[in-house]
XYZ file of C-alpha atoms in Angstrom:
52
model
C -25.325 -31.022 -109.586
C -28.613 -32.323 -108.249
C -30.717 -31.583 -111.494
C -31.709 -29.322 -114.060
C -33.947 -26.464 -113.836
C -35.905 -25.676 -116.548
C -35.789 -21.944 -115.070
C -32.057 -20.818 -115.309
C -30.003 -21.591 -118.565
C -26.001 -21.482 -119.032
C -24.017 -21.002 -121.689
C -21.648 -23.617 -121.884
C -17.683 -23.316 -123.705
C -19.143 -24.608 -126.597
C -21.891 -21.267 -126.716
C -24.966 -23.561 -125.983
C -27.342 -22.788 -123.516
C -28.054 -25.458 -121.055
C -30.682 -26.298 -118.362
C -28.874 -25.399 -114.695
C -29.200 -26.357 -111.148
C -27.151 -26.866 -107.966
C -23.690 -25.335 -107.316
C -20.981 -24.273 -109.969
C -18.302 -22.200 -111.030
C -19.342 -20.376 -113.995
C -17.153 -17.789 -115.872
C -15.081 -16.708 -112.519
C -18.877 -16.822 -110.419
C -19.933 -19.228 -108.090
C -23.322 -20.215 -108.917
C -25.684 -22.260 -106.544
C -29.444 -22.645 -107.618
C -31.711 -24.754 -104.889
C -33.776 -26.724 -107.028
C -36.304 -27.158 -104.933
C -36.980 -23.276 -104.088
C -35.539 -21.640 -107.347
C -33.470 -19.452 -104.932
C -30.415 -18.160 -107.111
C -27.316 -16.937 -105.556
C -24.444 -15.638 -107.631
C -21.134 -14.061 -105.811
C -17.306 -14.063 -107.456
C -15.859 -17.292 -107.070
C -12.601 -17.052 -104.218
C -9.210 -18.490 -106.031
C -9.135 -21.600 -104.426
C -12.787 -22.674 -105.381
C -11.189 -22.008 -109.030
C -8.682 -23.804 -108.363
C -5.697 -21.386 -108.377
């Protein structure tokens, strides 16, 4: 991650919502927030980026 973003919360395993930016698989998604632009882009993760 390069940072947190004050704009796009997660919830993490533990059900608390935390501050989110740069690239991540999240719940089966692949997540990557530019921090500098606030573009979000959200697709289904493949199996190998989830390690399958």
């Amino acid at each position: 991650m390069t940072g947190n973003s004050p704009h796009v919360m997660l919830m993490d395993q533990a059900d608390v919502w935390t501050p989110f930016s740069g690239r991540a698989i999240y719940r089966g998604l692949m997540i990557n927030l530019n921090p500098k632009t606030y573009e979000l882009h959200v697709r289904l993760a493949t199996a190998e980026e989830q390690g399958a």
